[in-house]
CSV table of C-alpha atoms in Angstrom, one decimal:
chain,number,residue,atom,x,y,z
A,1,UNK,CA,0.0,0.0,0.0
A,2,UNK,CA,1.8,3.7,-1.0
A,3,UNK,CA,-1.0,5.5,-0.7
A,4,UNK,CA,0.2,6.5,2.9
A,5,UNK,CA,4.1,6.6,1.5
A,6,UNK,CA,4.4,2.9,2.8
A,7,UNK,CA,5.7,0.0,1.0
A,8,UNK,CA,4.3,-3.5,1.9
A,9,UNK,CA,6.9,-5.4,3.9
A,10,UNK,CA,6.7,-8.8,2.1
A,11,UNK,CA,8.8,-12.0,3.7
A,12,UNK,CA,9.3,-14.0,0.4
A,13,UNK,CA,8.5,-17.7,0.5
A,14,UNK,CA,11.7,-20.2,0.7
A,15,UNK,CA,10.2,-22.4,-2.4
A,16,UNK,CA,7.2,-22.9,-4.6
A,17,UNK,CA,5.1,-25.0,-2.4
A,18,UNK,CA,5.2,-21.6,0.3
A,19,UNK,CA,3.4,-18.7,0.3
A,20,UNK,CA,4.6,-15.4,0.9
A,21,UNK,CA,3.7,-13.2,3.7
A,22,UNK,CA,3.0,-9.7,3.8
A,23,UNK,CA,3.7,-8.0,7.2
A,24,UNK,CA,0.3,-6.1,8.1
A,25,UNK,CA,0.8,-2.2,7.3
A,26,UNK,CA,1.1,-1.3,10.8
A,27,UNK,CA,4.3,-3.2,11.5
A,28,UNK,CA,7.5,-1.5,10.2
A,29,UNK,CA,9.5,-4.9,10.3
A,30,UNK,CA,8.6,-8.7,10.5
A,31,UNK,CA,10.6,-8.7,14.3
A,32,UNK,CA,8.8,-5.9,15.3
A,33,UNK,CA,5.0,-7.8,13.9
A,34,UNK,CA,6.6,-11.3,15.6
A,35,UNK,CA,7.3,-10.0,19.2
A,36,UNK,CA,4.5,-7.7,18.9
A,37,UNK,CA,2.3,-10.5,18.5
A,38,UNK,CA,4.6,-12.6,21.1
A,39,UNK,CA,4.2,-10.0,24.1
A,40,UNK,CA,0.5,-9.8,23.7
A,41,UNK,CA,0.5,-13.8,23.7
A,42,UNK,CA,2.5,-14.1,26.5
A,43,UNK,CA,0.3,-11.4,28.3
A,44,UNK,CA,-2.9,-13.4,27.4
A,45,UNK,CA,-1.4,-16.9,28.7
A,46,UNK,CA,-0.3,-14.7,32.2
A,47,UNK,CA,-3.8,-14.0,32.4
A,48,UNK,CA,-4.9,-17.9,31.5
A,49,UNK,CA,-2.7,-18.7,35.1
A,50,UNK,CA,-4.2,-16.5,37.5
A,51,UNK,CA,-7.4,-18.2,35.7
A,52,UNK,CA,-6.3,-21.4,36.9
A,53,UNK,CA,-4.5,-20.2,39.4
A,54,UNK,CA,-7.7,-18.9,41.2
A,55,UNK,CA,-9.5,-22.6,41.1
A,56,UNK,CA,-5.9,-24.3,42.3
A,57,UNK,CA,-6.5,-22.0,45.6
A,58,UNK,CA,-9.8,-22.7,46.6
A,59,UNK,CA,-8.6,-26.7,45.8
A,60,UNK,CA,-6.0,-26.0,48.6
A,61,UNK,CA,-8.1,-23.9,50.7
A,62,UNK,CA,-10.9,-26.7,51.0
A,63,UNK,CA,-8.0,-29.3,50.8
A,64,UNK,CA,-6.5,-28.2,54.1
A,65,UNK,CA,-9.8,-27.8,55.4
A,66,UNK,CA,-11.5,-31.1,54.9
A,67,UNK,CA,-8.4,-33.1,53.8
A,68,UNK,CA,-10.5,-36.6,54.6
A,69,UNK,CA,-12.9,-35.3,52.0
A,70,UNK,CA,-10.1,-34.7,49.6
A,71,UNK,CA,-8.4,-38.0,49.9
A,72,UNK,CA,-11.6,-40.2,50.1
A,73,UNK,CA,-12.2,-38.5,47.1
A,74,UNK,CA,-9.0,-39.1,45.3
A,75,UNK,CA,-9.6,-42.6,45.7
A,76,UNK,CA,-12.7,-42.6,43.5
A,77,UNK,CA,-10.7,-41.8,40.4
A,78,UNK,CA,-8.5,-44.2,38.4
A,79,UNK,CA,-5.4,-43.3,39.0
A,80,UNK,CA,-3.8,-45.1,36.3
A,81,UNK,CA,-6.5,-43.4,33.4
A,82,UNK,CA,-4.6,-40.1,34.8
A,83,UNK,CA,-1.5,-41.1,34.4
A,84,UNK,CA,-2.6,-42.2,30.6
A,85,UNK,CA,-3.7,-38.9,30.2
A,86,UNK,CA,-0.6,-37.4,32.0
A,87,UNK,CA,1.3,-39.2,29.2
A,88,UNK,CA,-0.7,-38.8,26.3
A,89,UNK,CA,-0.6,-34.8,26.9
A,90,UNK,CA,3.1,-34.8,27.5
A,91,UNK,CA,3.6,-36.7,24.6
A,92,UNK,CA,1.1,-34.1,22.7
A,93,UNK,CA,3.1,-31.5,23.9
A,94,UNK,CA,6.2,-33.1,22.4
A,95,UNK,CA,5.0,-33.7,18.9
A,96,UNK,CA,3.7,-29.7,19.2
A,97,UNK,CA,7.0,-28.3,19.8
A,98,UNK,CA,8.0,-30.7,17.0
A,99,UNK,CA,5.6,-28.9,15.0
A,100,UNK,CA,7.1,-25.4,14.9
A,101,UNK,CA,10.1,-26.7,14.9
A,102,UNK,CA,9.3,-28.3,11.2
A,103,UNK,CA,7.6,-24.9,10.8
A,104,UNK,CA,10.3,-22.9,11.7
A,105,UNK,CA,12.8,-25.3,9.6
A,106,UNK,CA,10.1,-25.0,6.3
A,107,UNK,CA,9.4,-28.5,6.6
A,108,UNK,CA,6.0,-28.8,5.6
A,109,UNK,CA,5.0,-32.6,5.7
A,110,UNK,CA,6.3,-32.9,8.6
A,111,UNK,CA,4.6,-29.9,10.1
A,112,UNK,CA,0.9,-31.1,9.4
A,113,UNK,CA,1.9,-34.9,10.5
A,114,UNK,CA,3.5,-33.2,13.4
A,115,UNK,CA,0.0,-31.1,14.0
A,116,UNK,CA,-2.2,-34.0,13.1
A,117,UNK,CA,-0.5,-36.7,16.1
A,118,UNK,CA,-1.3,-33.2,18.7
A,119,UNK,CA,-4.9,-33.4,17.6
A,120,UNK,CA,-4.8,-36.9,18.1
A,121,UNK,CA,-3.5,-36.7,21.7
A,122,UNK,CA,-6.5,-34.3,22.2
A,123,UNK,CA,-8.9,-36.9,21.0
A,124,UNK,CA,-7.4,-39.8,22.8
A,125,UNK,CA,-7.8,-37.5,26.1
A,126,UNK,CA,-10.7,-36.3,25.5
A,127,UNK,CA,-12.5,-40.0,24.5
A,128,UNK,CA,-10.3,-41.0,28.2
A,129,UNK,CA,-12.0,-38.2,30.1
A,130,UNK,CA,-15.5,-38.6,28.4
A,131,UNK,CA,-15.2,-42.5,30.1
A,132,UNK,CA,-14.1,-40.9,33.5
A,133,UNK,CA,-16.8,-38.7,33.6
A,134,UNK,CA,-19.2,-41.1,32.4
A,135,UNK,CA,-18.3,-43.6,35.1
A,136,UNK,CA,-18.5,-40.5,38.0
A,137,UNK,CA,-22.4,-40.3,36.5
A,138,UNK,CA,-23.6,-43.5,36.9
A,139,UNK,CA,-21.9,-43.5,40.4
A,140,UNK,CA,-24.2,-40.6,41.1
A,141,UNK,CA,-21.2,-38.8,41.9
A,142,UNK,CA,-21.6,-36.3,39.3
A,143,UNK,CA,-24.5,-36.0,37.3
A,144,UNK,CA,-24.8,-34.4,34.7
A,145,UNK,CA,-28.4,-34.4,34.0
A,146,UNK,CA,-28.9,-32.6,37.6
A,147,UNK,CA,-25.8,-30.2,37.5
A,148,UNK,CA,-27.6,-27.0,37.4
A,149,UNK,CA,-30.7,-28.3,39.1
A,150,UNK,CA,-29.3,-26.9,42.8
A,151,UNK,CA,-31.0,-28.5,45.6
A,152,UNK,CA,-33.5,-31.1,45.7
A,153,UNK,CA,-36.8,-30.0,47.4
A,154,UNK,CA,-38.0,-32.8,49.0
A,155,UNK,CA,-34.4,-34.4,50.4
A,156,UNK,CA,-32.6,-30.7,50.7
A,157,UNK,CA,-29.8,-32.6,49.3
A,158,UNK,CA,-27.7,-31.4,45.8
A,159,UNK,CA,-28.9,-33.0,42.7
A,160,UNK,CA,-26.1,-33.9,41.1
A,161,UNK,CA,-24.2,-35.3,44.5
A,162,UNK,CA,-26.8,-38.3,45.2
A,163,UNK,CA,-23.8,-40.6,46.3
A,164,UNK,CA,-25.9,-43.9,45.7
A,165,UNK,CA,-23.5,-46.9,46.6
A,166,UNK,CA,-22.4,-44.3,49.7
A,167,UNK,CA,-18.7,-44.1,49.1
A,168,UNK,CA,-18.2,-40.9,50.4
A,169,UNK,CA,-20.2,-41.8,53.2
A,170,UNK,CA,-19.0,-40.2,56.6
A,171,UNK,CA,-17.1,-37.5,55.4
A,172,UNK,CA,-18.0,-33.7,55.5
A,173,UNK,CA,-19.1,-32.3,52.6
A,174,UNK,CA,-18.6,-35.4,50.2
A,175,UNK,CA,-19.8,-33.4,47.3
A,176,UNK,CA,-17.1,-30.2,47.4
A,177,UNK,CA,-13.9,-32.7,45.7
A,178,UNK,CA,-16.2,-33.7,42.8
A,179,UNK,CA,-17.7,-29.9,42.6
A,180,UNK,CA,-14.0,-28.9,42.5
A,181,UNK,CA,-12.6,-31.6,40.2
A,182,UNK,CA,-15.6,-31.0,37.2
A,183,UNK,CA,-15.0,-27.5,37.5
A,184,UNK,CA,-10.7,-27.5,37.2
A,185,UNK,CA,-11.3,-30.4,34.6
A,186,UNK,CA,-14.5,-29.1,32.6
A,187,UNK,CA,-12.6,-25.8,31.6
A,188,UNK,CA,-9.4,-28.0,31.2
A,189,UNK,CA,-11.4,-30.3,28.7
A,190,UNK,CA,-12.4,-26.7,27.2
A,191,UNK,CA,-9.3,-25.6,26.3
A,192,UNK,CA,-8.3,-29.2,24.7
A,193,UNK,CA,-11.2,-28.6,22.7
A,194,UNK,CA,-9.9,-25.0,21.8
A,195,UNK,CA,-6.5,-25.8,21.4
A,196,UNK,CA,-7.4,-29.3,18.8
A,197,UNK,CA,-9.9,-26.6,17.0
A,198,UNK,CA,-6.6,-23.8,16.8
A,199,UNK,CA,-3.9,-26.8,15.5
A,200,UNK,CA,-6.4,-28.1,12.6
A,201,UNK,CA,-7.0,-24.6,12.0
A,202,UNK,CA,-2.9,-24.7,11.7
A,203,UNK,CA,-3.1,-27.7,9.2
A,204,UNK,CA,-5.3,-26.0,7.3
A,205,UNK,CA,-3.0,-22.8,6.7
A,206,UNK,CA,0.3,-25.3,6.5
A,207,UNK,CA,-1.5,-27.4,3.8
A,208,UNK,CA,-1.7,-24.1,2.1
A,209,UNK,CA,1.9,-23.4,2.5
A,210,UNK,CA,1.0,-20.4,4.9
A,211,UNK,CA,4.0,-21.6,7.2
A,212,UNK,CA,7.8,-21.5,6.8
A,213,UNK,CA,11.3,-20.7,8.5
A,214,UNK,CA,10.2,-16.6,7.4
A,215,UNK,CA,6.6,-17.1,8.7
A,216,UNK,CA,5.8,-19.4,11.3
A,217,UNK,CA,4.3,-17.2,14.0
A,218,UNK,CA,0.8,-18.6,14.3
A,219,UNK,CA,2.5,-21.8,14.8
A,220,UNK,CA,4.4,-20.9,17.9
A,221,UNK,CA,1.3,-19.0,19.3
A,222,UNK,CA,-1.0,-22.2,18.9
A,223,UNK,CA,2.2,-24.3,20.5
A,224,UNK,CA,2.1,-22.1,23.3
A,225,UNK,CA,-1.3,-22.4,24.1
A,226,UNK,CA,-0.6,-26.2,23.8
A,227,UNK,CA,1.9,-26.0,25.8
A,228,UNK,CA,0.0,-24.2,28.5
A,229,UNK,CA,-2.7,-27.0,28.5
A,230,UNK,CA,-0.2,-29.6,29.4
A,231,UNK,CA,1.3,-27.5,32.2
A,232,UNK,CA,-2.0,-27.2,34.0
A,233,UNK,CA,-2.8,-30.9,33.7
A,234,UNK,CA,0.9,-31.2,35.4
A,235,UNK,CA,-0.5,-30.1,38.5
A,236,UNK,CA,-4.1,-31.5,38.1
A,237,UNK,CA,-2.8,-35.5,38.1
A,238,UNK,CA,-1.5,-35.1,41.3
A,239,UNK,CA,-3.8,-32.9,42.9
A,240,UNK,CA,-6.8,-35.0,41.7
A,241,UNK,CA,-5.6,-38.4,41.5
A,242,UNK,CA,-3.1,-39.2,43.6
A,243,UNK,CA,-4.3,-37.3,46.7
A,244,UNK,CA,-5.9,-40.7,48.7
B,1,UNK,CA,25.1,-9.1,4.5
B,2,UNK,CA,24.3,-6.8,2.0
B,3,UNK,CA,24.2,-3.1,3.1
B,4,UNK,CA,20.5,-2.5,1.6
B,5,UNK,CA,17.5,-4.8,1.7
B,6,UNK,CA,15.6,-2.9,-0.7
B,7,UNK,CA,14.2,-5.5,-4.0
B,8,UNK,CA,13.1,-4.3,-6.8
B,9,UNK,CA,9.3,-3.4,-6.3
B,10,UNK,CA,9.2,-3.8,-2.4
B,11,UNK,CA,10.3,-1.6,0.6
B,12,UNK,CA,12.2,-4.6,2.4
B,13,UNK,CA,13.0,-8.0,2.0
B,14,UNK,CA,11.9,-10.1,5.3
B,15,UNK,CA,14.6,-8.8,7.8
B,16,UNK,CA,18.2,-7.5,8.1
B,17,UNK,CA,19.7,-10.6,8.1
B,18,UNK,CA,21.3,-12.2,5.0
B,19,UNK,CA,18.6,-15.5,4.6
B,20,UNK,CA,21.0,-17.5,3.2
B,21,UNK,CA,24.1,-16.2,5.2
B,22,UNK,CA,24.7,-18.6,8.1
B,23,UNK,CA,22.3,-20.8,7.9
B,24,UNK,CA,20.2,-18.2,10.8
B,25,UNK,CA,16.6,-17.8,10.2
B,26,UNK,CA,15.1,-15.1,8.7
B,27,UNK,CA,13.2,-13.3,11.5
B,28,UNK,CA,16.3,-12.9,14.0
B,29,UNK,CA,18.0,-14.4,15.5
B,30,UNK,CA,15.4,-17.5,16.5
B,31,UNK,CA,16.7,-20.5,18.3
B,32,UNK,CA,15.9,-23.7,16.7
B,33,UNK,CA,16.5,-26.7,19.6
B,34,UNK,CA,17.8,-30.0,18.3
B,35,UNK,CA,14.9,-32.9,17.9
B,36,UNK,CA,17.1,-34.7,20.8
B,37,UNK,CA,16.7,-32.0,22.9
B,38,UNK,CA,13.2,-32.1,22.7
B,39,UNK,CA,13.0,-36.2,23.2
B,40,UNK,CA,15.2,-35.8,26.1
B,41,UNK,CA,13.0,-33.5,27.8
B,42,UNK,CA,10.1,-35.4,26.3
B,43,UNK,CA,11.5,-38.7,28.2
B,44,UNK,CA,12.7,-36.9,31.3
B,45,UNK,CA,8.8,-35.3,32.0
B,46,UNK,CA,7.3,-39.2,31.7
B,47,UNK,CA,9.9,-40.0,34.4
B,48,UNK,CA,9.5,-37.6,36.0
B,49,UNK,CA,5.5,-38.6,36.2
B,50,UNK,CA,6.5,-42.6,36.9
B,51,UNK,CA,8.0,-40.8,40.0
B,52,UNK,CA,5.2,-39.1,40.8
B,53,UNK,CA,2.4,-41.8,40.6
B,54,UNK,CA,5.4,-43.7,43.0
B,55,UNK,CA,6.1,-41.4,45.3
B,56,UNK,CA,2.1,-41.0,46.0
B,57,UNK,CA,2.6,-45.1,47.2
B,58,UNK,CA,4.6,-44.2,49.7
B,59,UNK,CA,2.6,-42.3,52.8
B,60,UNK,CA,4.9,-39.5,53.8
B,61,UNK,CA,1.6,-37.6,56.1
B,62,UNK,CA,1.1,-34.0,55.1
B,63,UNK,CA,4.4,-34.2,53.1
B,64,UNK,CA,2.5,-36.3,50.1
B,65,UNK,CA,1.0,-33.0,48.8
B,66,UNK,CA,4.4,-31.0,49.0
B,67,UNK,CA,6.8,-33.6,47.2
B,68,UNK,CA,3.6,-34.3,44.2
B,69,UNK,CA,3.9,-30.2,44.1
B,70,UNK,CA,7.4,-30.2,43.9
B,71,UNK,CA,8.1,-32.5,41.1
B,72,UNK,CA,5.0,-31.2,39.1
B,73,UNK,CA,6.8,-27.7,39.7
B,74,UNK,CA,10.0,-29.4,38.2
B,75,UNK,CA,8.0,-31.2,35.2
B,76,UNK,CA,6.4,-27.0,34.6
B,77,UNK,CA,9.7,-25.6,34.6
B,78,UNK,CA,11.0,-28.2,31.5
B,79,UNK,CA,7.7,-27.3,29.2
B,80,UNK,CA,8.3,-23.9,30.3
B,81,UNK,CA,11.9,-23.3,29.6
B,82,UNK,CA,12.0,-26.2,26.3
B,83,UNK,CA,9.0,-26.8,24.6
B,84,UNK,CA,7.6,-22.9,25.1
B,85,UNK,CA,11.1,-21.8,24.9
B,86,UNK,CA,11.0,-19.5,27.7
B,87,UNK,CA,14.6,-19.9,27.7
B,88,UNK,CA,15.4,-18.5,24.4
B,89,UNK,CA,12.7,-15.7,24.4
B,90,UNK,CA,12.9,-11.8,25.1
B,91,UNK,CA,13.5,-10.4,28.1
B,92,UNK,CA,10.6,-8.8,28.0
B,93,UNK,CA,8.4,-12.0,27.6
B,94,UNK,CA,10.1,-14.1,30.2
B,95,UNK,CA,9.2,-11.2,32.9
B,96,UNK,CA,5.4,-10.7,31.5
B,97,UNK,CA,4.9,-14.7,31.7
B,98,UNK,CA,7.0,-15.5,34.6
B,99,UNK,CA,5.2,-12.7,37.1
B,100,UNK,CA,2.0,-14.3,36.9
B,101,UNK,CA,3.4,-16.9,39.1
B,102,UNK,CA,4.6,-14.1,41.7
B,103,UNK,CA,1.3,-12.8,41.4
B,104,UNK,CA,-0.7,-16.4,42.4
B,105,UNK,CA,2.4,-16.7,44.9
B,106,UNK,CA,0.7,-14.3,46.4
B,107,UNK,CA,-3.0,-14.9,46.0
B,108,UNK,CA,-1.8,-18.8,47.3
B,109,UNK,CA,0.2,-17.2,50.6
B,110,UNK,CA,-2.6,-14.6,51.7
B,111,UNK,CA,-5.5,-17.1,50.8
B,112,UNK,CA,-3.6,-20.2,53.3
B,113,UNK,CA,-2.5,-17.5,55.8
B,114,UNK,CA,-5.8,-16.7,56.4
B,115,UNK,CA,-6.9,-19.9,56.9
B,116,UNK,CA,-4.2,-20.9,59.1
B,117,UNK,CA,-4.7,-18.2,61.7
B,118,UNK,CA,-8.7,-18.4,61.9
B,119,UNK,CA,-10.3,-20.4,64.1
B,120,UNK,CA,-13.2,-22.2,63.5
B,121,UNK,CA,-15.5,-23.0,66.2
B,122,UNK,CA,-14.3,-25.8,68.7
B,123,UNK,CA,-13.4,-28.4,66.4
B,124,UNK,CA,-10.9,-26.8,64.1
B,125,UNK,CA,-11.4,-27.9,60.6
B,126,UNK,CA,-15.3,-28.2,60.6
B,127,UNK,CA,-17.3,-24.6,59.6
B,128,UNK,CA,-20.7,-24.1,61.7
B,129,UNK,CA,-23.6,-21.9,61.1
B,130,UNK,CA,-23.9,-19.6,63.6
B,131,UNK,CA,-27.1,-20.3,65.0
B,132,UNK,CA,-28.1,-23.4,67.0
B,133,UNK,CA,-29.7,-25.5,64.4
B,134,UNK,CA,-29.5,-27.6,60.9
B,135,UNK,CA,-28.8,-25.4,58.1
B,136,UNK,CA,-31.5,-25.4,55.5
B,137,UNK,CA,-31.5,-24.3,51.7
B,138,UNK,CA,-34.1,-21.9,51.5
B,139,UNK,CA,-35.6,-23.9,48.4
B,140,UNK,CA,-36.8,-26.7,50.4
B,141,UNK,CA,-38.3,-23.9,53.1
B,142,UNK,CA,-41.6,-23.8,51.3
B,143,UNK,CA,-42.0,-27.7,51.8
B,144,UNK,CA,-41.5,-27.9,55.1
B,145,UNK,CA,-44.3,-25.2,55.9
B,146,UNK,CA,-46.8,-27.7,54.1
């Protein structure tokens, strides 16, 4: 554009199965759009901790409180389907940071087969989770079909907490680890989701040839965010799992 | 390195740096880690998580919680430092991401502070209402009336 006495910066692409990429007009230089872009990500995934970090204190806070509660709890989840999961994120994480470093090396197959085992982790997480949750339902230890239906009326008891085979049974509170562990998992699940929906959304721009060692920033942004899911499901195993 | 960037038809070409010069990426000067980097932090985290699910076997009282926080703070520090390459990144970056941890430091020490100094009632880690009876969601209220 010269209308405003600007030239287009344009980062040429290494070969003929890349695109090209023009630096938007506000940027003077491709560094300056790249950390730009960087800070604001890095500012975004600060916020994405306190998130987080405001559910892992009220864990500790009831933790220390009713610690029977917690570690009765624990012992209703399979310990070993979260250390699958541990393993199949940190393995996700690996073939991520694989990714952008085909992207940043403008190797292009193995970018989108790099991309496409992440959003397979997600899947294989996701389908393990769905089976956890499924199996907390028909324990009436969370159900889902009562989750927002507060308290019941005639027992004064929570709808979704109804406890049937009485395994958390003479502790206090029985239903605050399960209230805590949907809610840190539920919007942990959510950003899987988000994160599988950004890397295809990757695939589809590296299929394109969209991504290259001059031109890889989306990449490193979505492998951040990856990243980021995997570090919060770090502390979640242990927290969750392993607490009985 | 060739003292102008200018190409024919465009302002700039992609940076300052000479693209095929020394084998240095275009858009400064980017760290690429080694694929055996990455498998060696890849392989470390998943022993690190073996040690985790075994050192939850063995009771070690209130101690359990710190040592599972301790090595999950170790695993956090490799996928922070290597695979989000916090240790390659701006200055700039590493103190905008790294402060929200100060920041929760302190929403974790004020929050457990609290909660260590207060008591509660006689027994200690049970809340009670403050009145002398059964505490009652106002929702089932209107049946009991009946």
């Amino acid at each position: 554009m010269s209308h405003d006495g600007h030239h287009s910066v344009v980062i040429p692409a290494p070969g003929p199965e890349f695109q090209s990429h023009t630096v938007a007009h506000h940027f003077d230089t491709p560094v300056q759009e790249f950390q730009s872009a960087k800070l604001g990500f890095w500012l975004f995934l600060a916020t994405e901790i306190l998130l987080f970090g405001g559910l892992f204190a009220a864990y500790f806070y009831y933790h220390q409180m009713y610690h029977e509660t917690f570690h009765l709890g624990g012992q209703q989840l399979d310990w070993w389907l979260g250390a699958l999961n541990t393993s199949v994120l940190l393995l996700s994480s690996w073939t991520m940071a694989m990714g952008v470093r085909s992207a940043q090396t403008s190797q292009k197959g193995k970018l989108l087969m790099y991309c496409g085992l992440t959003v397979l982790g997600a899947v294989i997480f996701l389908v393990i989770k769905f089976f956890e949750y499924k199996a907390k339902n028909e324990h009436g230890l969370i159900e889902f079909a009562h989750l927002f239906d507060g308290y019941n009326g005639a027992t004064g008891q929570l709808s979704w907490f109804t406890d049937h085979d009485g395994v958390m049974a003479g502790v206090p509170h029985g239903h605050l680890f399960f209230a805590i562990y949907l809610t840190m998992t539920a919007i942990h699940g959510l950003h899987v989701i988000i994160g599988a929906g950004l890397i295809v959304w990757i695939m589809k721009g590296a299929a394109k040839g969209r991504f290259h060692a001059g031109y890889y920033l989306p990449v490193d942004l979505v492998g951040l965010y990856w990243h980021l899911v995997d570090l919060i499901w770090i502390f979640l195993f242990p927290l969750l799992y392993l607490v009985s | 390195m060739s003292a102008s960037n200018d190409n024919a038809g465009h302002g700039h070409t992609a940076s300052g740096h000479d693209a095929h010069g020394h084998g240095e990426l275009q858009m400064g000067h980017h760290h690429v880690s080694s694929s055996a980097m990455f498998l060696n932090v890849l392989i470390a985290l998943l022993i690190l998580t073996a040690i985790t699910v075994g050192a939850s076997r063995i009771d070690f009282g209130s101690a359990n919680l710190l040592i599972a926080m301790a090595i999950a703070s170790v695993k956090a520090s490799l996928v922070i430092a290597f695979f989000m390459h916090v240790k390659w990144d701006t200055a700039i970056n590493k103190i905008v991401f790294l402060s929200s941890f100060l920041f929760l430091s302190l929403l974790f020490i004020f929050t457990l502070a609290d909660q260590a100094t207060r008591r509660m009632d006689d027994q200690a880690l049970t809340t009670k209402t403050p009145v002398d009876k059964q505490w009652v969601h106002p929702s089932t209220l209107a049946e009991q009336k009946q």
